[in-house]
Amino acid sequence: MGWASCPPYTAFYMAKSMNKPTNQTPLIIQENICFQIQNLQLEIISYLGQLTPDIYYFQVNITSHQPGLLRIGATDSALNREVKLRNQLGNYKLISELLAHTIEDNIIINILPQTTPEIENSLFPIIEPIIEIETQSEYLEEEYYPETEIITNTSNQKLLLLTYLPQENQTLETWLKTEHSLEESLFIISQICQLFRYLHQREWCFINILPQFIQMGTPIQFFDLSSAYPLGKILDSGLVGNYCAPELAYCKNPIQETMSSYTVAALLYHIIHQQNLPPDPTIEIQINPIPHLYQILKICLSSLPEERFPLEQLLKILVSTRQEISIPKINWEIASSSTLGLSINRLKNEDNYGIKQQKISDTETVILAAIADGMGGMSQGELASKLAIKTVLEAPVPTEINTREQDQEWLTSLFINANEIVSNQVKDGGTTLSVIFGISQQLIIGHVGDSRIYLLRQTEIKQLSQDHSLVAMLVASGQITEAESLEHPDRNVLTKSIGAKRRLSDGYVQDLRQTTPELSMKLEDQDIILLCSDGVWDLVSKSELAEIFTTEPNLQTAVNITINKVLQRGASDNATLLALQFLVNRNT
């Protein structure tokens, strides 16, 4: 059976049965040779090196031109262990498929000089004898081509393992060449630690990794298991490598769990520091001062195996650290200003506002901000707004985890309490009341009256509150236009206020569902929430507000610019503006 993809003049070999006599024609392994293993046709593309003791690695093309990894070693080498381990693991999702394995009685491995890799590119030097030949240029020019081959192996039985080969741009080796967030790094490390723990539960230990044979993805996949050993095994010779525990350099130490913990930590060190551990074990390891990760590395890279975390504990720490890091650190920047205005009929500022912030942790912040515009003669409006704000700010803020419905009920209860207090203590007076309640990244609102709540996201501004006023009803019903509402003589007549009635009916307090699809909304980094009385929005349009707060990087300066515009345009009413910017500091 021929194979059209094989180059002309190359030999085609069939893998031999284990029962054939040893004097049969040898299977020659060299570049461009085509042969067959268990009905799979292979073409050898290149020699990759002797990356594990006694094992030769080759890149091959499999029947359909898929890249494959062929490994050849002694029948009692690490490949034999790998076959046993794969049989024990079955179809475990973090292990690649084994396409074929066979034993050959008579193999010659020829490595051509032009394809022999540099020794330093291999983790282990080639340790089998190489037959030396003359290297004088005159002699080589006179020799027939086959005589220039270097025969590296004329051994007896050899074990051959075939898997697919991960694409270079999808390997851990390639991934390690660029920087990654701490969250992504811990996600990868956790998967590797999960595999190591799974093997340890079956009394095996991974003590080294080859990043070029680990494919990134969800989940990651290991293509080479030659660095896995049974628990308690004592190595025949010392082992060194970028991810090997230092005690492996001496062959007297039995394989045990914390060697795997060291390998996990060595890879994590590589990811974070963009370099491998120093090759000299006597050099003190310098670790970047990143909380949690510093402690993990310091403990697991200890030269004393008994000081390292066992794999079960290490995996729990990695997962919990990733969960904590994945939650963004939240901060609020706050700015405000309030003015009496310029009207000769308003000698007192009847607006009031307040902010209450509670930082439970770096990742959990609760904020409550409220604005109230009082109404009524003889200072009754000022008293009404003051009482409403005081009621809101003095209420204990719930810090336990609640549903959004429960949070909204709590916020609505503040309006009910404020209404009761104002109606009892203020005669012929009332107030608007607009409140935002931020719980970590979630925002809910409560609103009564015609003060406004805006959300500015990037360059887009949206009104989250509804105006409870006569002109708003006329605009909604189509009786007047929005432009006409700005000059309507009854534009200050409210249809809802706090203190106007003894009891608030169901639905009296507006929530987010009147202007957005959900009861709460998720805030995004750099979002700005504006709360303002009608003395602001009556003279500065929302498009102007968007322009001011988009172009001016300083929040307080933007507030001051807005209030100055109000004054320049007559300020016939008290004017109050409260701005809150939501800031997310993500771990990198």
XYZ file of C-alpha atoms in Angstrom:
588
model
C 0.000 0.000 0.000
C 1.584 3.244 -1.102
C 1.266 6.734 0.353
C 1.270 9.630 -2.083
C 2.536 12.156 0.468
C 5.842 10.396 1.039
C 8.764 11.945 -0.881
C 10.166 9.926 -3.808
C 13.075 7.545 -3.227
C 12.284 7.110 0.493
C 11.817 3.696 1.982
C 8.447 2.512 3.286
C 8.475 0.202 6.292
C 5.807 -1.785 8.122
C 6.101 -2.078 11.882
C 6.942 -5.676 12.779
C 5.109 -8.029 15.057
C 6.624 -8.858 18.437
C 6.749 -12.542 17.428
C 8.925 -12.135 14.327
C 12.550 -13.337 14.535
C 15.157 -10.712 15.355
C 17.151 -11.246 12.136
C 14.394 -9.621 10.063
C 14.925 -6.426 8.089
C 15.354 -3.586 10.617
C 12.914 -0.707 10.896
C 14.931 2.396 10.124
C 13.864 5.610 11.858
C 15.069 8.764 10.117
C 13.635 11.874 8.483
C 11.428 11.363 5.404
C 10.979 7.648 6.118
C 7.402 6.358 5.908
C 6.182 3.318 7.809
C 3.070 1.944 9.434
C 1.986 1.337 13.033
C -1.297 -0.459 13.686
C -2.889 0.675 10.401
C -1.639 4.244 10.843
C 0.762 5.457 8.167
C 3.507 7.773 9.405
C 6.069 10.019 7.794
C 8.912 11.160 10.023
C 9.310 14.923 9.712
C 11.995 15.819 12.235
C 13.925 14.632 15.250
C 12.949 16.688 18.317
C 15.599 15.484 20.740
C 16.075 13.130 23.660
C 13.913 15.092 26.047
C 13.502 12.333 28.628
C 16.253 9.828 29.497
C 16.447 6.960 26.958
C 13.522 8.277 24.868
C 13.795 9.686 21.341
C 11.159 12.209 20.254
C 10.102 12.653 16.620
C 7.549 14.828 14.895
C 5.607 12.820 12.337
C 2.746 13.249 9.927
C -0.098 10.827 10.463
C -2.203 9.452 7.568
C -4.351 12.567 7.135
C -1.374 14.929 7.517
C -2.171 15.560 11.157
C 0.948 16.324 13.226
C 1.905 13.485 15.525
C 4.393 12.799 18.294
C 6.334 9.532 18.036
C 8.450 8.453 20.985
C 10.824 5.498 20.970
C 12.463 3.976 24.027
C 13.487 0.752 25.676
C 10.750 -1.631 26.728
C 11.588 -0.949 30.375
C 11.884 2.836 29.924
C 9.558 5.629 30.984
C 7.355 4.786 27.984
C 6.501 1.460 29.569
C 5.451 3.296 32.734
C 3.366 5.659 30.610
C 1.470 2.785 28.978
C 0.684 1.334 32.412
C -0.439 4.736 33.697
C -2.629 5.404 30.660
C -4.306 2.024 31.102
C -5.003 2.924 34.722
C -6.354 6.423 33.921
C -8.584 5.424 31.013
C -10.150 8.357 29.158
C -9.220 11.015 31.688
C -9.988 14.404 30.130
C -6.617 16.019 30.948
C -4.668 13.297 29.137
C -4.421 13.160 25.332
C -5.443 10.086 23.405
C -2.838 7.366 22.818
C -3.226 6.526 19.126
C -0.977 3.481 19.010
C 1.801 1.650 20.810
C 3.854 -1.331 19.726
C 7.112 -3.161 20.415
C 9.688 -3.505 17.628
C 12.460 -6.140 17.727
C 14.945 -4.504 15.383
C 15.195 -0.714 15.055
C 17.925 1.518 13.725
C 17.565 5.190 14.655
C 19.445 7.387 12.196
C 19.804 11.041 13.071
C 21.109 13.096 10.151
C 23.667 15.776 11.079
C 21.646 18.631 9.586
C 18.671 17.845 11.820
C 20.440 17.012 15.078
C 19.273 19.590 17.660
C 21.648 21.535 19.830
C 22.401 19.752 23.072
C 21.260 22.723 25.115
C 17.820 22.536 23.539
C 17.271 19.131 25.115
C 16.540 18.647 28.778
C 18.779 15.556 28.778
C 21.885 14.852 26.661
C 21.882 11.919 24.264
C 23.343 9.138 26.382
C 23.418 6.228 23.936
C 26.745 5.768 22.074
C 27.173 7.515 18.749
C 29.302 5.885 16.071
C 31.866 8.475 15.081
C 32.812 9.091 11.453
C 35.374 11.248 9.679
C 34.390 14.913 9.583
C 37.012 16.357 7.183
C 35.232 18.302 4.461
C 37.246 16.656 1.669
C 36.252 13.202 2.811
C 32.567 14.091 3.183
C 32.419 15.498 -0.308
C 33.689 12.200 -1.738
C 31.309 10.023 0.284
C 28.005 8.687 -1.008
C 25.064 10.337 0.832
C 23.952 7.366 3.012
C 27.424 7.160 4.535
C 26.900 10.553 6.250
C 24.178 9.177 8.540
C 24.914 8.971 12.237
C 23.579 5.698 13.610
C 22.614 6.416 17.170
C 20.968 3.152 18.099
C 21.185 -0.458 17.022
C 19.414 -1.833 20.092
C 17.159 -4.846 20.456
C 13.521 -4.378 21.379
C 12.074 -0.868 21.447
C 8.700 0.481 22.515
C 6.971 2.982 20.211
C 4.208 5.353 21.389
C 2.195 7.561 19.057
C -0.040 10.499 20.003
C -1.133 13.618 18.239
C 1.205 16.603 18.545
C -0.277 19.888 19.816
C 0.069 22.820 17.447
C 2.983 25.015 18.460
C 0.829 28.129 18.925
C -1.435 26.198 21.305
C 1.229 24.797 23.629
C 2.095 25.817 27.151
C 5.608 26.567 25.865
C 4.234 29.281 23.549
C 1.781 30.517 26.195
C 4.658 31.028 28.635
C 6.322 33.530 26.298
C 3.723 36.239 27.028
C 2.441 37.813 30.217
C -0.922 36.784 31.643
C -3.258 37.984 34.365
C -2.984 36.389 37.790
C -6.478 34.982 37.399
C -5.653 33.285 34.083
C -2.318 32.036 35.428
C -3.947 30.480 38.465
C -6.602 28.885 36.263
C -3.908 27.063 34.282
C -1.876 26.134 37.352
C -4.982 24.827 39.120
C -5.714 22.464 36.224
C -2.173 21.095 36.332
C -2.340 20.698 40.094
C -5.696 18.936 39.659
C -4.073 16.408 37.316
C -1.168 15.872 39.702
C -3.539 15.329 42.616
C -5.608 12.892 40.533
C -2.488 10.879 39.738
C -1.302 10.961 43.331
C -4.636 9.552 44.473
C -3.764 6.604 42.208
C -0.255 6.410 43.689
C 1.597 8.140 40.849
C 3.577 11.373 40.898
C 4.467 13.850 38.146
C 7.951 15.200 38.892
C 8.615 17.240 35.746
C 6.779 18.709 32.748
C 7.609 19.388 29.098
C 5.625 22.559 28.190
C 5.914 21.888 24.432
C 3.762 18.777 24.894
C 1.005 20.387 26.967
C -1.880 21.827 24.975
C -3.683 24.888 26.304
C -7.447 24.879 26.469
C -10.354 24.105 28.728
C -9.239 21.690 29.879
C -5.522 21.562 29.214
C -4.155 18.260 27.914
C -0.900 16.421 28.585
C 0.558 14.549 25.596
C 3.626 13.169 27.389
C 3.426 11.254 30.683
C 7.015 10.034 30.775
C 7.742 12.192 33.842
C 5.202 10.314 35.967
C 6.536 7.717 38.401
C 4.953 5.313 40.881
C 5.001 6.501 44.481
C 8.041 5.281 46.373
C 10.143 4.445 43.317
C 13.830 5.257 43.627
C 15.428 6.595 40.463
C 18.356 4.781 38.859
C 20.092 8.108 38.237
C 19.707 11.731 39.254
C 17.237 13.990 37.480
C 17.504 17.727 36.903
C 15.304 20.130 34.973
C 13.523 23.472 35.089
C 10.613 22.076 37.095
C 12.282 19.280 39.078
C 12.540 19.320 42.862
C 16.212 19.708 43.927
C 16.300 16.395 45.806
C 15.744 14.578 42.473
C 19.345 15.373 41.536
C 20.252 12.524 43.873
C 18.915 9.056 43.120
C 18.535 8.017 46.747
C 15.197 9.792 47.381
C 12.003 7.793 46.753
C 9.343 9.518 44.637
C 6.838 11.280 46.872
C 3.980 13.774 46.698
C 5.688 17.057 47.491
C 7.972 16.625 44.471
C 4.816 17.248 42.419
C 4.005 20.281 44.587
C 7.456 21.656 43.757
C 6.846 21.151 40.019
C 3.540 23.043 40.219
C 5.210 25.903 42.092
C 8.191 25.997 39.706
C 5.819 26.459 36.779
C 3.863 29.132 38.663
C 7.156 30.921 39.366
C 7.973 30.797 35.628
C 4.579 32.284 34.721
C 4.752 35.129 37.217
C 8.419 36.031 36.758
C 8.664 35.287 33.004
C 11.723 33.135 33.644
C 12.646 29.772 35.089
C 14.019 29.240 38.557
C 17.779 29.814 38.852
C 19.596 26.620 37.830
C 21.889 26.755 40.847
C 19.912 25.405 43.838
C 22.236 27.221 46.242
C 21.055 30.615 44.956
C 18.247 32.116 47.036
C 15.034 32.348 45.027
C 13.777 35.926 44.640
C 9.962 36.016 44.602
C 7.823 38.993 43.611
C 5.946 40.353 46.660
C 2.433 39.381 45.552
C 0.219 38.456 48.545
C -0.956 34.815 48.524
C 1.304 33.895 45.608
C 4.428 34.841 47.546
C 3.446 32.487 50.361
C 2.503 29.658 47.968
C 5.851 29.883 46.158
C 7.900 30.346 49.309
C 6.434 27.224 50.884
C 6.264 24.934 47.841
C 9.734 25.841 46.563
C 11.322 25.003 49.890
C 14.387 22.781 49.636
C 12.898 20.745 52.472
C 10.167 18.473 51.046
C 8.333 18.200 54.359
C 7.709 21.965 54.391
C 5.779 21.962 51.087
C 2.011 21.801 50.771
C 0.544 18.405 49.906
C -1.308 18.476 46.581
C -4.817 18.419 48.058
C -4.086 21.470 50.197
C -2.192 23.216 47.400
C -5.117 22.792 44.992
C -7.582 24.259 47.511
C -5.282 27.242 48.099
C -4.839 27.842 44.361
C -8.591 27.685 43.701
C -9.497 29.968 46.604
C -6.743 32.438 45.649
C -8.033 32.570 42.074
C -11.581 33.130 43.300
C -10.463 35.995 45.496
C -8.349 37.551 42.752
C -11.143 37.201 40.169
C -13.416 39.445 42.236
C -12.449 43.024 41.337
C -11.487 45.558 43.989
C -14.101 48.280 44.017
C -13.743 51.964 44.830
C -16.043 54.932 44.515
C -14.866 58.441 43.768
C -17.310 61.060 45.063
C -17.814 64.741 44.268
C -20.622 67.153 45.136
C -21.734 70.758 45.206
C -24.887 72.617 46.208
C -25.845 76.264 45.740
C -28.611 78.500 47.046
C -28.913 79.987 43.600
C -29.654 83.601 42.661
C -33.399 83.939 43.234
C -34.420 86.755 45.586
C -37.407 84.602 46.598
C -35.253 81.725 47.850
C -33.110 82.776 50.787
C -32.543 79.242 52.094
C -31.242 76.172 50.373
C -33.984 73.576 50.633
C -31.866 70.898 48.972
C -30.130 68.280 51.089
C -27.982 65.290 50.192
C -25.789 62.676 51.829
C -23.551 59.693 51.191
C -22.857 56.624 53.268
C -20.170 54.146 52.256
C -19.218 50.928 53.994
C -16.163 49.005 52.815
C -16.607 45.436 53.965
C -13.453 44.260 52.153
C -11.380 45.136 49.084
C -13.922 43.327 46.950
C -17.141 44.200 48.801
C -18.339 47.771 49.066
C -21.771 49.088 49.952
C -22.684 52.669 49.102
C -25.837 54.663 49.718
C -26.290 58.132 48.211
C -29.395 60.296 48.440
C -30.621 63.711 47.312
C -33.773 65.538 48.411
C -35.356 68.796 47.182
C -37.709 70.220 49.802
C -40.973 72.088 49.182
C -43.034 74.354 51.427
C -42.951 77.831 52.920
C -41.548 78.963 56.243
C -38.498 76.649 55.956
C -40.712 73.585 55.862
C -39.085 72.388 52.642
C -35.637 72.600 54.156
C -36.801 70.572 57.193
C -38.548 67.970 55.037
C -35.486 67.304 52.889
C -33.212 67.229 55.922
C -35.402 64.687 57.721
C -35.623 62.484 54.624
C -31.847 62.397 54.150
C -31.277 61.805 57.873
C -33.700 58.866 57.861
C -31.940 57.246 54.915
C -28.396 57.681 56.204
C -29.093 56.575 59.774
C -30.625 53.245 58.757
C -28.304 50.246 59.282
C -27.090 49.019 55.911
C -27.544 45.257 55.369
C -24.174 43.601 54.817
C -25.336 40.006 54.568
C -25.948 38.468 51.168
C -29.543 39.077 50.114
C -31.532 38.676 46.951
C -32.064 41.797 44.862
C -35.741 41.674 45.786
C -34.816 41.765 49.482
C -32.417 44.662 48.901
C -35.126 46.551 47.026
C -37.623 45.918 49.833
C -35.115 47.308 52.317
C -34.550 50.403 50.180
C -38.284 50.950 49.761
C -38.694 50.675 53.534
C -36.411 53.728 53.902
C -38.863 55.743 51.794
C -41.776 54.497 53.893
C -39.983 55.517 57.098
C -38.940 58.889 55.665
C -42.525 59.555 54.511
C -43.901 58.759 57.947
C -41.404 61.039 59.703
C -41.864 63.945 57.270
C -45.655 63.714 57.277
C -45.674 63.701 61.085
C -43.140 66.464 61.681
C -43.526 68.834 58.729
C -46.730 70.815 58.271
C -47.541 71.789 54.701
C -44.204 70.580 53.425
C -42.697 67.710 51.521
C -39.668 66.667 49.545
C -38.424 64.700 46.613
C -36.176 61.770 47.447
C -33.836 59.915 45.093
C -31.521 57.184 46.408
C -28.989 54.862 44.799
C -27.854 51.699 46.598
C -24.675 50.035 45.307
C -23.834 46.522 46.514
C -20.435 45.583 45.089
C -21.069 45.745 41.310
C -24.865 45.837 41.491
C -26.975 49.002 41.527
C -30.586 49.457 42.613
C -32.487 52.707 43.045
C -35.474 54.203 44.815
C -37.081 57.426 43.626
C -39.996 59.774 44.340
C -40.394 63.260 42.825
C -38.568 65.138 40.081
C -34.957 65.071 41.191
C -33.073 62.915 38.750
C -30.687 59.964 38.643
C -28.502 59.667 35.545
C -26.086 56.956 34.458
C -23.153 58.072 32.310
C -21.410 55.122 30.669
C -18.536 56.080 28.400
C -20.174 58.864 26.339
C -23.801 57.749 26.665
C -26.075 59.223 29.337
C -29.359 57.677 30.451
C -31.979 58.823 32.942
C -32.655 55.998 35.398
C -35.414 57.817 37.298
C -38.844 58.965 36.134
C -40.059 62.509 36.769
C -43.139 62.389 38.963
C -44.514 65.679 37.684
C -47.470 67.033 35.766
C -45.460 67.924 32.666
C -43.864 64.454 32.633
C -47.364 62.969 32.499
C -48.325 65.347 29.679
C -45.190 64.378 27.714
C -45.813 60.658 28.322
C -49.416 60.978 27.102
C -48.307 62.915 24.018
C -50.166 66.110 24.925
C -46.981 68.193 24.849
C -43.469 67.677 23.517
C -40.370 67.391 25.653
C -39.215 70.777 24.322
C -42.541 72.338 25.317
C -42.235 70.861 28.793
C -39.138 72.989 29.459
C -41.226 76.187 29.258
C -44.525 74.842 30.616
C -45.894 77.014 33.458
C -46.698 73.923 35.572
C -43.341 72.231 35.146
C -42.672 72.364 38.908
C -45.957 70.721 39.913
C -45.250 67.268 41.375
C -47.534 64.245 41.243
C -45.561 62.371 43.943
C -43.536 63.488 46.937
C -42.424 62.334 50.362
C -44.698 63.646 53.141
C -47.661 64.430 50.878
C -49.704 61.475 52.153
C -49.722 59.438 55.348
C -49.094 56.075 53.739
C -47.356 55.209 50.519
C -49.242 52.852 48.251
C -47.631 49.859 46.560
C -45.569 50.975 43.590
C -45.364 54.555 44.824
C -41.551 54.326 45.018
C -39.991 53.850 41.591
C -37.352 51.183 41.111
C -35.143 50.388 38.106
C -37.771 48.278 36.374
C -39.507 51.410 35.101
C -36.471 52.373 32.984
C -34.423 49.159 32.642
C -35.286 45.492 32.118
C -34.164 44.294 35.554
C -34.532 45.262 39.193
C -30.783 45.795 39.416
C -28.032 46.584 36.939
C -24.379 45.616 36.844
C -22.037 48.556 36.987
C -19.020 48.808 34.718
C -15.637 50.341 35.362
C -15.676 54.163 35.026
C -19.497 54.409 35.229
C -20.655 57.742 36.669
C -23.902 58.122 38.606
C -25.311 61.656 38.812
C -28.003 62.691 41.287
C -29.285 66.232 40.825
C -32.179 68.458 41.819
C -34.315 70.169 39.206
C -32.316 73.337 39.732
C -29.513 71.597 37.814
C -31.252 69.641 35.061
C -33.660 72.498 34.334
C -30.703 74.638 33.166
C -28.086 72.069 32.060
C -29.309 69.440 29.637
C -28.313 65.796 29.941
C -26.279 66.064 26.721
C -24.308 68.932 28.284
C -23.813 66.862 31.431
C -22.489 63.990 29.321
C -20.037 66.284 27.544
C -18.779 67.881 30.756
C -18.222 64.608 32.625
C -16.737 62.865 29.576
C -14.186 65.556 28.730
C -13.211 66.564 32.268
C -11.147 63.813 33.951
C -11.452 65.274 37.452
C -14.851 64.451 38.946
C -15.016 67.403 41.338
C -13.956 69.819 38.616
C -16.769 68.503 36.399
C -19.267 69.091 39.207
C -17.959 72.625 39.748
C -18.179 73.411 36.012
C -21.803 72.271 35.990
C -22.815 74.372 38.994
C -21.049 77.394 37.480
C -23.140 76.967 34.324
C -26.271 76.900 36.475
C -25.265 80.208 38.095
C -24.349 81.765 34.762
C -27.805 80.884 33.458
C -29.694 82.552 36.277
C -30.002 79.825 38.959
C -33.617 80.580 39.752
C -33.760 77.555 42.078
C -31.518 75.793 44.554
C -29.193 73.505 42.658
C -27.465 70.362 43.965
C -25.328 67.881 42.071
C -23.857 64.679 43.458
C -21.492 62.582 41.276
C -20.231 59.097 42.065
C -17.776 57.240 39.826
C -17.519 53.459 40.028
C -13.901 52.268 39.721
C -12.705 48.698 39.350
C -9.136 47.761 40.089
C -8.590 44.323 38.551
C -5.640 42.175 39.550
C -3.168 41.657 36.733
